[in-house]
Tab-separated table of C-alpha atoms in Angstrom:
chain	number	residue	atom	x	y	z
Z	177	UNK	CA	22.845	10.427	20.725
Z	178	UNK	CA	20.836	13.601	20.086
Z	179	UNK	CA	17.205	13.869	21.126
Z	180	UNK	CA	14.630	14.364	18.370
Z	181	UNK	CA	11.182	15.794	18.591
Z	182	UNK	CA	8.237	13.990	17.067
Z	183	UNK	CA	6.921	15.132	13.695
Z	184	UNK	CA	4.922	13.539	10.932
Z	185	UNK	CA	5.823	13.950	7.280
Z	186	UNK	CA	5.104	12.288	3.983
Z	187	UNK	CA	7.745	10.531	1.893
Z	188	UNK	CA	7.629	10.415	-1.874
Z	189	UNK	CA	10.439	7.969	-2.486
Z	190	UNK	CA	11.639	4.830	-0.786
Z	191	UNK	CA	15.061	6.139	0.184
Z	192	UNK	CA	13.936	9.646	1.027
Z	193	UNK	CA	10.707	8.403	2.604
Z	194	UNK	CA	12.441	5.926	4.850
Z	195	UNK	CA	15.079	8.422	5.955
Z	196	UNK	CA	12.593	11.209	6.538
Z	197	UNK	CA	10.120	8.982	8.325
Z	198	UNK	CA	12.882	7.515	10.458
Z	199	UNK	CA	14.239	10.906	11.434
Z	200	UNK	CA	10.948	12.563	12.173
Z	201	UNK	CA	9.324	9.676	14.008
Z	202	UNK	CA	12.266	9.186	16.404
Z	203	UNK	CA	12.779	5.536	15.549
Z	204	UNK	CA	15.373	4.589	18.142
Z	205	UNK	CA	13.965	3.303	21.394
Z	206	UNK	CA	16.277	5.493	23.489
Z	207	UNK	CA	14.911	8.706	22.046
Z	208	UNK	CA	12.227	10.512	23.990
Z	209	UNK	CA	9.015	11.369	22.207
Z	210	UNK	CA	6.037	13.539	22.888
Z	211	UNK	CA	3.432	11.075	24.152
Z	212	UNK	CA	0.505	13.448	23.760
Z	213	UNK	CA	-1.905	11.725	21.381
Z	214	UNK	CA	-4.797	13.242	19.504
Z	215	UNK	CA	-7.962	13.291	21.544
Z	216	UNK	CA	-10.108	12.063	18.714
Z	217	UNK	CA	-13.633	11.021	19.750
Z	218	UNK	CA	-14.734	7.499	18.926
Z	219	UNK	CA	-17.512	7.781	16.334
Z	220	UNK	CA	-20.706	5.862	16.928
Z	221	UNK	CA	-21.418	2.953	14.606
Z	222	UNK	CA	-24.693	2.919	12.704
Z	223	UNK	CA	-25.568	0.948	9.620
Z	224	UNK	CA	-28.858	2.796	9.060
Z	225	UNK	CA	-28.623	6.445	10.114
Z	226	UNK	CA	-31.997	7.914	11.007
Z	227	UNK	CA	-33.644	10.556	13.173
Z	228	UNK	CA	-32.011	10.767	16.586
Z	229	UNK	CA	-33.981	12.257	19.487
Z	230	UNK	CA	-32.126	15.108	21.108
Z	231	UNK	CA	-32.419	13.311	24.453
Z	232	UNK	CA	-30.118	10.594	23.083
Z	233	UNK	CA	-27.438	13.093	22.069
Z	234	UNK	CA	-27.381	15.483	24.998
Z	235	UNK	CA	-27.562	14.846	28.713
Z	236	UNK	CA	-30.476	16.069	30.775
Z	237	UNK	CA	-28.599	19.126	32.153
Z	238	UNK	CA	-27.839	20.274	28.625
Z	239	UNK	CA	-31.506	20.049	27.685
Z	240	UNK	CA	-32.691	21.765	30.821
Z	241	UNK	CA	-33.575	25.421	30.957
Z	242	UNK	CA	-37.006	26.245	29.656
Z	243	UNK	CA	-36.123	29.944	29.606
Z	244	UNK	CA	-33.411	29.468	26.968
Z	245	UNK	CA	-34.293	31.284	23.716
Z	246	UNK	CA	-32.675	28.544	21.542
Z	247	UNK	CA	-32.690	24.760	21.314
Z	248	UNK	CA	-29.821	23.619	19.020
Z	249	UNK	CA	-30.268	19.985	20.044
Z	250	UNK	CA	-33.649	19.859	18.322
Z	251	UNK	CA	-31.751	19.726	15.007
Z	252	UNK	CA	-30.925	16.066	15.637
Z	253	UNK	CA	-34.557	15.107	15.209
Z	254	UNK	CA	-33.862	15.601	11.487
Z	255	UNK	CA	-30.853	13.310	11.606
Z	256	UNK	CA	-27.366	12.969	13.033
Z	257	UNK	CA	-24.516	14.235	10.772
Z	258	UNK	CA	-21.952	11.721	11.979
Z	259	UNK	CA	-19.205	10.741	11.608
Z	260	UNK	CA	-20.355	7.158	11.137
Z	261	UNK	CA	-17.678	4.491	11.478
Z	262	UNK	CA	-19.374	1.710	9.456
Z	263	UNK	CA	-18.033	-0.996	11.736
Z	264	UNK	CA	-17.911	-4.398	10.053
Z	265	UNK	CA	-17.398	-7.719	11.798
Z	266	UNK	CA	-16.149	-10.220	9.256
Z	267	UNK	CA	-15.182	-13.868	9.583
Z	268	UNK	CA	-11.501	-13.107	10.112
Z	269	UNK	CA	-11.323	-9.408	10.989
Z	270	UNK	CA	-13.092	-6.301	12.221
Z	271	UNK	CA	-12.862	-2.951	10.438
Z	272	UNK	CA	-13.918	0.671	10.675
Z	273	UNK	CA	-14.581	2.567	7.445
Z	274	UNK	CA	-13.897	6.237	6.664
Z	275	UNK	CA	-16.714	7.563	4.480
Z	276	UNK	CA	-14.742	10.671	3.560
Z	277	UNK	CA	-11.634	8.998	2.151
Z	278	UNK	CA	-13.422	5.748	1.087
Z	279	UNK	CA	-10.700	3.812	2.908
Z	280	UNK	CA	-10.684	1.999	6.256
Z	281	UNK	CA	-9.840	3.903	9.419
Z	282	UNK	CA	-8.386	0.632	10.689
Z	283	UNK	CA	-8.632	-3.124	10.337
Z	284	UNK	CA	-7.987	-5.591	13.158
Z	285	UNK	CA	-7.079	-9.228	12.516
Z	286	UNK	CA	-5.917	-12.208	14.553
Z	287	UNK	CA	-3.598	-14.924	13.256
Z	288	UNK	CA	-2.368	-18.066	14.985
Z	289	UNK	CA	-0.245	-21.065	14.008
Z	290	UNK	CA	-3.474	-23.052	13.679
Z	291	UNK	CA	-5.245	-20.524	11.446
Z	292	UNK	CA	-2.265	-20.259	9.101
Z	293	UNK	CA	-1.864	-24.046	8.885
Z	294	UNK	CA	-5.314	-24.369	7.302
Z	295	UNK	CA	-5.708	-23.802	3.579
Z	296	UNK	CA	-9.385	-24.268	2.817
Z	297	UNK	CA	-9.648	-20.893	1.102
Z	298	UNK	CA	-8.623	-20.518	-2.540
Z	299	UNK	CA	-7.773	-16.995	-3.648
Z	300	UNK	CA	-8.675	-17.801	-7.249
Z	301	UNK	CA	-12.282	-18.299	-6.137
Z	302	UNK	CA	-12.495	-14.840	-4.554
Z	303	UNK	CA	-13.420	-11.633	-6.378
Z	304	UNK	CA	-13.184	-7.929	-5.552
Z	305	UNK	CA	-16.633	-6.579	-4.648
Z	306	UNK	CA	-18.109	-3.293	-3.514
Z	307	UNK	CA	-19.375	-3.241	0.056
Z	308	UNK	CA	-23.126	-2.816	-0.215
Z	309	UNK	CA	-23.439	-2.398	3.555
Z	310	UNK	CA	-22.039	1.106	3.028
Z	311	UNK	CA	-24.416	3.721	1.569
Z	312	UNK	CA	-23.804	4.062	-2.179
Z	313	UNK	CA	-22.699	7.707	-2.033
Z	314	UNK	CA	-19.962	6.847	0.478
Z	315	UNK	CA	-18.830	3.637	-1.181
Z	316	UNK	CA	-15.564	2.902	-2.968
Z	317	UNK	CA	-16.315	1.611	-6.462
Z	318	UNK	CA	-14.622	-0.947	-8.672
Z	319	UNK	CA	-14.524	1.626	-11.457
Z	320	UNK	CA	-12.550	3.995	-9.212
Z	321	UNK	CA	-9.553	1.650	-9.404
Z	322	UNK	CA	-9.890	0.914	-13.132
Z	323	UNK	CA	-6.781	2.225	-14.922
Z	324	UNK	CA	-5.951	4.331	-11.867
Z	325	UNK	CA	-2.348	3.164	-11.747
Z	326	UNK	CA	-2.840	1.802	-8.219
Z	327	UNK	CA	-3.442	-1.675	-6.857
Z	328	UNK	CA	-6.428	-2.548	-4.739
Z	329	UNK	CA	-4.289	-3.069	-1.668
Z	330	UNK	CA	-5.605	-5.417	1.009
Z	331	UNK	CA	-5.357	-4.078	4.539
Z	332	UNK	CA	-6.114	-7.540	5.929
Z	333	UNK	CA	-4.259	-9.881	3.550
Z	334	UNK	CA	-6.130	-12.690	1.851
Z	335	UNK	CA	-3.259	-15.005	2.781
Z	336	UNK	CA	-4.073	-14.460	6.472
Z	337	UNK	CA	-7.575	-15.882	5.985
Z	338	UNK	CA	-6.935	-19.114	4.135
Z	339	UNK	CA	-8.619	-21.073	6.924
Z	340	UNK	CA	-12.032	-20.524	5.297
Z	341	UNK	CA	-13.256	-19.611	1.825
Z	342	UNK	CA	-15.812	-17.276	3.384
Z	343	UNK	CA	-13.109	-15.614	5.474
Z	344	UNK	CA	-10.919	-15.165	2.418
Z	345	UNK	CA	-13.843	-13.783	0.392
Z	346	UNK	CA	-14.437	-11.166	3.095
Z	347	UNK	CA	-10.969	-9.713	2.533
Z	348	UNK	CA	-11.959	-8.776	-1.039
Z	349	UNK	CA	-14.542	-6.154	-0.058
Z	350	UNK	CA	-13.372	-2.763	-1.283
Z	351	UNK	CA	-13.924	-1.504	2.262
Z	352	UNK	CA	-10.806	-3.578	3.097
Z	353	UNK	CA	-8.819	-1.898	0.308
Z	354	UNK	CA	-6.719	1.198	-0.164
Z	355	UNK	CA	-5.009	2.418	-3.341
Z	356	UNK	CA	-1.420	1.207	-3.121
Z	357	UNK	CA	1.585	1.585	-5.380
Z	358	UNK	CA	1.859	-1.803	-7.090
Z	359	UNK	CA	5.350	-2.660	-8.249
Z	360	UNK	CA	7.881	-2.072	-5.515
Z	361	UNK	CA	5.332	-1.838	-2.732
Z	362	UNK	CA	2.034	-3.793	-2.677
Z	363	UNK	CA	3.497	-6.585	-4.778
Z	364	UNK	CA	6.895	-6.458	-3.139
Z	365	UNK	CA	7.995	-4.829	0.145
Z	366	UNK	CA	4.505	-4.598	1.645
Z	367	UNK	CA	3.913	-8.258	0.763
Z	368	UNK	CA	7.207	-9.186	2.435
Z	369	UNK	CA	6.092	-7.199	5.496
Z	370	UNK	CA	2.830	-9.148	5.611
Z	371	UNK	CA	4.873	-12.349	5.445
Z	372	UNK	CA	6.972	-11.125	8.392
Z	373	UNK	CA	3.754	-10.790	10.417
Z	374	UNK	CA	2.771	-14.358	9.575
Z	375	UNK	CA	6.239	-15.659	10.492
Z	376	UNK	CA	5.796	-14.212	13.968
Z	377	UNK	CA	3.409	-17.091	14.708
Z	378	UNK	CA	6.447	-19.395	14.755
Z	379	UNK	CA	7.519	-17.619	17.939
Z	380	UNK	CA	4.203	-16.387	19.339
Z	381	UNK	CA	0.969	-18.423	19.671
Z	382	UNK	CA	-1.230	-15.385	19.062
Z	383	UNK	CA	-0.588	-12.328	16.887
Z	384	UNK	CA	-2.999	-9.414	16.500
Z	385	UNK	CA	-2.442	-6.799	13.808
Z	386	UNK	CA	-3.988	-3.371	13.277
Z	387	UNK	CA	-3.490	-1.930	9.777
Z	388	UNK	CA	-4.614	1.290	8.165
Z	389	UNK	CA	-3.781	4.319	6.019
Z	390	UNK	CA	-2.221	7.636	6.960
Z	391	UNK	CA	-2.287	11.030	5.255
Z	392	UNK	CA	0.821	12.799	6.466
Z	393	UNK	CA	2.055	16.342	5.840
Z	394	UNK	CA	5.114	17.218	3.809
Z	395	UNK	CA	7.141	20.415	3.889
Z	396	UNK	CA	6.882	22.566	0.775
Z	397	UNK	CA	10.363	23.974	0.024
Z	398	UNK	CA	8.859	27.002	-1.721
Z	399	UNK	CA	7.524	28.500	1.532
Z	400	UNK	CA	8.852	26.058	4.149
Z	401	UNK	CA	5.317	25.296	5.346
Z	402	UNK	CA	3.739	21.899	5.923
Z	403	UNK	CA	0.861	20.682	3.753
Z	404	UNK	CA	-1.212	17.505	3.516
Z	405	UNK	CA	-1.420	16.515	-0.127
Z	406	UNK	CA	-2.649	13.261	-1.632
Z	407	UNK	CA	-4.011	11.999	-4.922
Z	408	UNK	CA	-7.631	11.028	-5.550
Z	409	UNK	CA	-8.688	8.264	-7.955
Z	410	UNK	CA	-11.966	7.731	-9.773
Z	411	UNK	CA	-14.037	9.730	-12.236
Z	412	UNK	CA	-15.235	11.867	-10.545
Z	413	UNK	CA	-12.492	11.718	-7.886
Z	414	UNK	CA	-13.759	9.449	-5.130
Z	415	UNK	CA	-11.062	7.454	-3.298
Z	416	UNK	CA	-8.131	9.052	-1.473
Z	417	UNK	CA	-4.621	7.663	-2.036
Z	418	UNK	CA	-2.872	7.394	1.353
Z	419	UNK	CA	0.626	8.796	1.669
Z	420	UNK	CA	1.614	6.098	4.192
Z	421	UNK	CA	0.394	2.907	5.841
Z	422	UNK	CA	0.804	1.721	9.413
Z	423	UNK	CA	0.790	-1.616	11.141
Z	424	UNK	CA	0.652	-2.039	14.897
Z	425	UNK	CA	1.524	-5.589	15.933
Z	426	UNK	CA	0.618	-7.263	19.227
Z	427	UNK	CA	2.515	-10.536	19.626
Z	428	UNK	CA	1.121	-12.356	22.665
Z	429	UNK	CA	2.972	-14.971	24.686
Z	430	UNK	CA	-0.232	-16.963	25.220
Z	431	UNK	CA	-0.271	-16.646	29.010
Z	432	UNK	CA	-3.161	-15.037	30.851
Z	433	UNK	CA	-1.990	-11.566	31.772
Z	434	UNK	CA	1.291	-12.335	30.025
Z	435	UNK	CA	3.685	-10.165	28.065
Z	436	UNK	CA	2.774	-8.555	24.755
Z	437	UNK	CA	5.504	-7.640	22.274
Z	438	UNK	CA	4.434	-4.392	20.600
Z	439	UNK	CA	5.702	-3.153	17.274
Z	440	UNK	CA	4.564	-0.087	15.321
Z	441	UNK	CA	5.641	0.572	11.754
Z	442	UNK	CA	4.926	3.310	9.195
Z	443	UNK	CA	5.786	2.761	5.525
Z	444	UNK	CA	5.462	5.254	2.661
Z	445	UNK	CA	3.065	4.369	-0.148
Z	446	UNK	CA	5.952	4.241	-2.608
Z	447	UNK	CA	8.501	1.888	-4.108
Z	448	UNK	CA	10.815	0.536	-1.428
Z	449	UNK	CA	14.014	-1.380	-2.218
Z	450	UNK	CA	13.782	-4.951	-0.963
Z	451	UNK	CA	17.105	-4.564	0.847
Z	452	UNK	CA	15.751	-1.750	3.024
Z	453	UNK	CA	15.834	-2.865	6.693
Z	454	UNK	CA	12.364	-3.211	8.192
Z	455	UNK	CA	13.548	-1.554	11.400
Z	456	UNK	CA	14.067	1.662	9.450
Z	457	UNK	CA	10.264	1.927	9.494
Z	458	UNK	CA	9.801	1.170	13.177
Z	459	UNK	CA	8.231	4.085	15.069
Z	460	UNK	CA	6.988	4.711	18.613
Z	461	UNK	CA	3.385	3.638	19.125
Z	462	UNK	CA	2.568	7.222	20.137
Z	463	UNK	CA	3.646	8.423	16.699
Z	464	UNK	CA	1.029	6.283	14.970
Z	465	UNK	CA	-1.604	7.345	17.492
Z	466	UNK	CA	-0.887	11.041	16.969
Z	467	UNK	CA	-0.882	10.691	13.189
Z	468	UNK	CA	-4.069	8.615	13.019
Z	469	UNK	CA	-6.055	10.080	15.902
Z	470	UNK	CA	-6.515	6.538	17.231
Z	471	UNK	CA	-5.469	4.760	20.414
Z	472	UNK	CA	-4.361	1.151	20.242
Z	473	UNK	CA	-3.244	-0.012	23.678
Z	474	UNK	CA	-4.880	2.241	26.256
Z	475	UNK	CA	-5.854	-0.775	28.394
Z	476	UNK	CA	-2.543	-2.629	28.112
Z	477	UNK	CA	-0.446	-1.966	31.254
Z	478	UNK	CA	3.054	-0.672	30.610
Z	479	UNK	CA	4.570	-3.481	32.679
Z	480	UNK	CA	3.197	-6.069	30.242
Z	481	UNK	CA	4.619	-4.349	27.164
Z	482	UNK	CA	7.767	-5.458	25.400
Z	483	UNK	CA	9.386	-3.951	22.318
Z	484	UNK	CA	8.827	-6.383	19.442
Z	485	UNK	CA	12.100	-5.701	17.650
Z	486	UNK	CA	14.014	-6.246	20.879
Z	487	UNK	CA	12.345	-9.629	21.333
Z	488	UNK	CA	12.603	-10.947	17.775
Z	489	UNK	CA	14.409	-10.315	14.499
Z	490	UNK	CA	12.435	-7.631	12.656
Z	491	UNK	CA	13.419	-8.260	9.047
Z	492	UNK	CA	11.731	-9.179	5.799
Z	493	UNK	CA	12.484	-12.210	3.683
Z	494	UNK	CA	12.325	-11.369	0.001
Z	495	UNK	CA	10.173	-13.752	-1.989
Z	496	UNK	CA	9.760	-13.672	-5.738
Z	497	UNK	CA	6.483	-12.010	-6.734
Z	498	UNK	CA	5.992	-14.275	-9.744
Z	499	UNK	CA	6.202	-17.272	-7.425
Z	500	UNK	CA	3.594	-15.737	-5.120
Z	501	UNK	CA	1.321	-15.144	-8.088
Z	502	UNK	CA	1.323	-18.839	-8.911
Z	503	UNK	CA	0.456	-19.685	-5.320
Z	504	UNK	CA	-2.182	-17.102	-4.527
Z	505	UNK	CA	-3.446	-15.792	-7.856
Z	506	UNK	CA	-3.240	-12.277	-9.193
Z	507	UNK	CA	-3.419	-9.663	-6.456
Z	508	UNK	CA	-4.466	-6.623	-8.406
């Protein structure tokens, strides 16, 4: 089998997107990949940005030197530019918000057989709301999605938080949403993928899931160069439409220091045929890290890692959307 180098591209159709993503992300486990991830700094969280003394930004050696003719660090007494992550700790998940795209950087949730067996929460009692913890100028708005042609796509599904009405309500903040293609994706394949994650709790006592958007480049045939291109919704344009979405799954065996089955998947934000194998979207963890600028398992020893799709059957079970609507209420 030939060796492929790692690249990141966008897909505009289900068939083409799956094939292109599969080829460029080196899906097969026996292919070697470039493990160099982006060295993205972790932004500091702050709900109320204010003046920051220079001494809190720079170390003492950097501030030293009375003979220096300039003092750039003094700027921070006026304020710190950011980026600000807008970390939110909800009942059933934790998230980091991207003020530029008006989408999450990532969401982290935890599901167990016990949590999924409870059904206190009623989706029909929940409503989409703007997240007022985020400054108004950086906030995704309800009007942005109105007649946009995209669903308000949960990153942490409401169905994963049925154990509490408050937990379910939290999933309806727009800071937990991204614009997603509705028919064929959010209401279909993506929903089946979410169901796959829940079904993992039949085999594993603890499942942790990281979900978020990606904005991947695509080659322009006119000049053979790569460009990042994505739609914006809202009037004026306010919310970025991701080209792809990722999920990184940690299925734990429940033992202290035990094995963790890891699975990383990247799906195009496009219609996907329900008969498309889920493993076509499996990618190396390093591919998601390089594309997102995030690191997901830096403290998980290699000897504890297992490949999820080698430990369990990675496949979706197609469920009728109309039937899901009756059970959970309208998603859009």
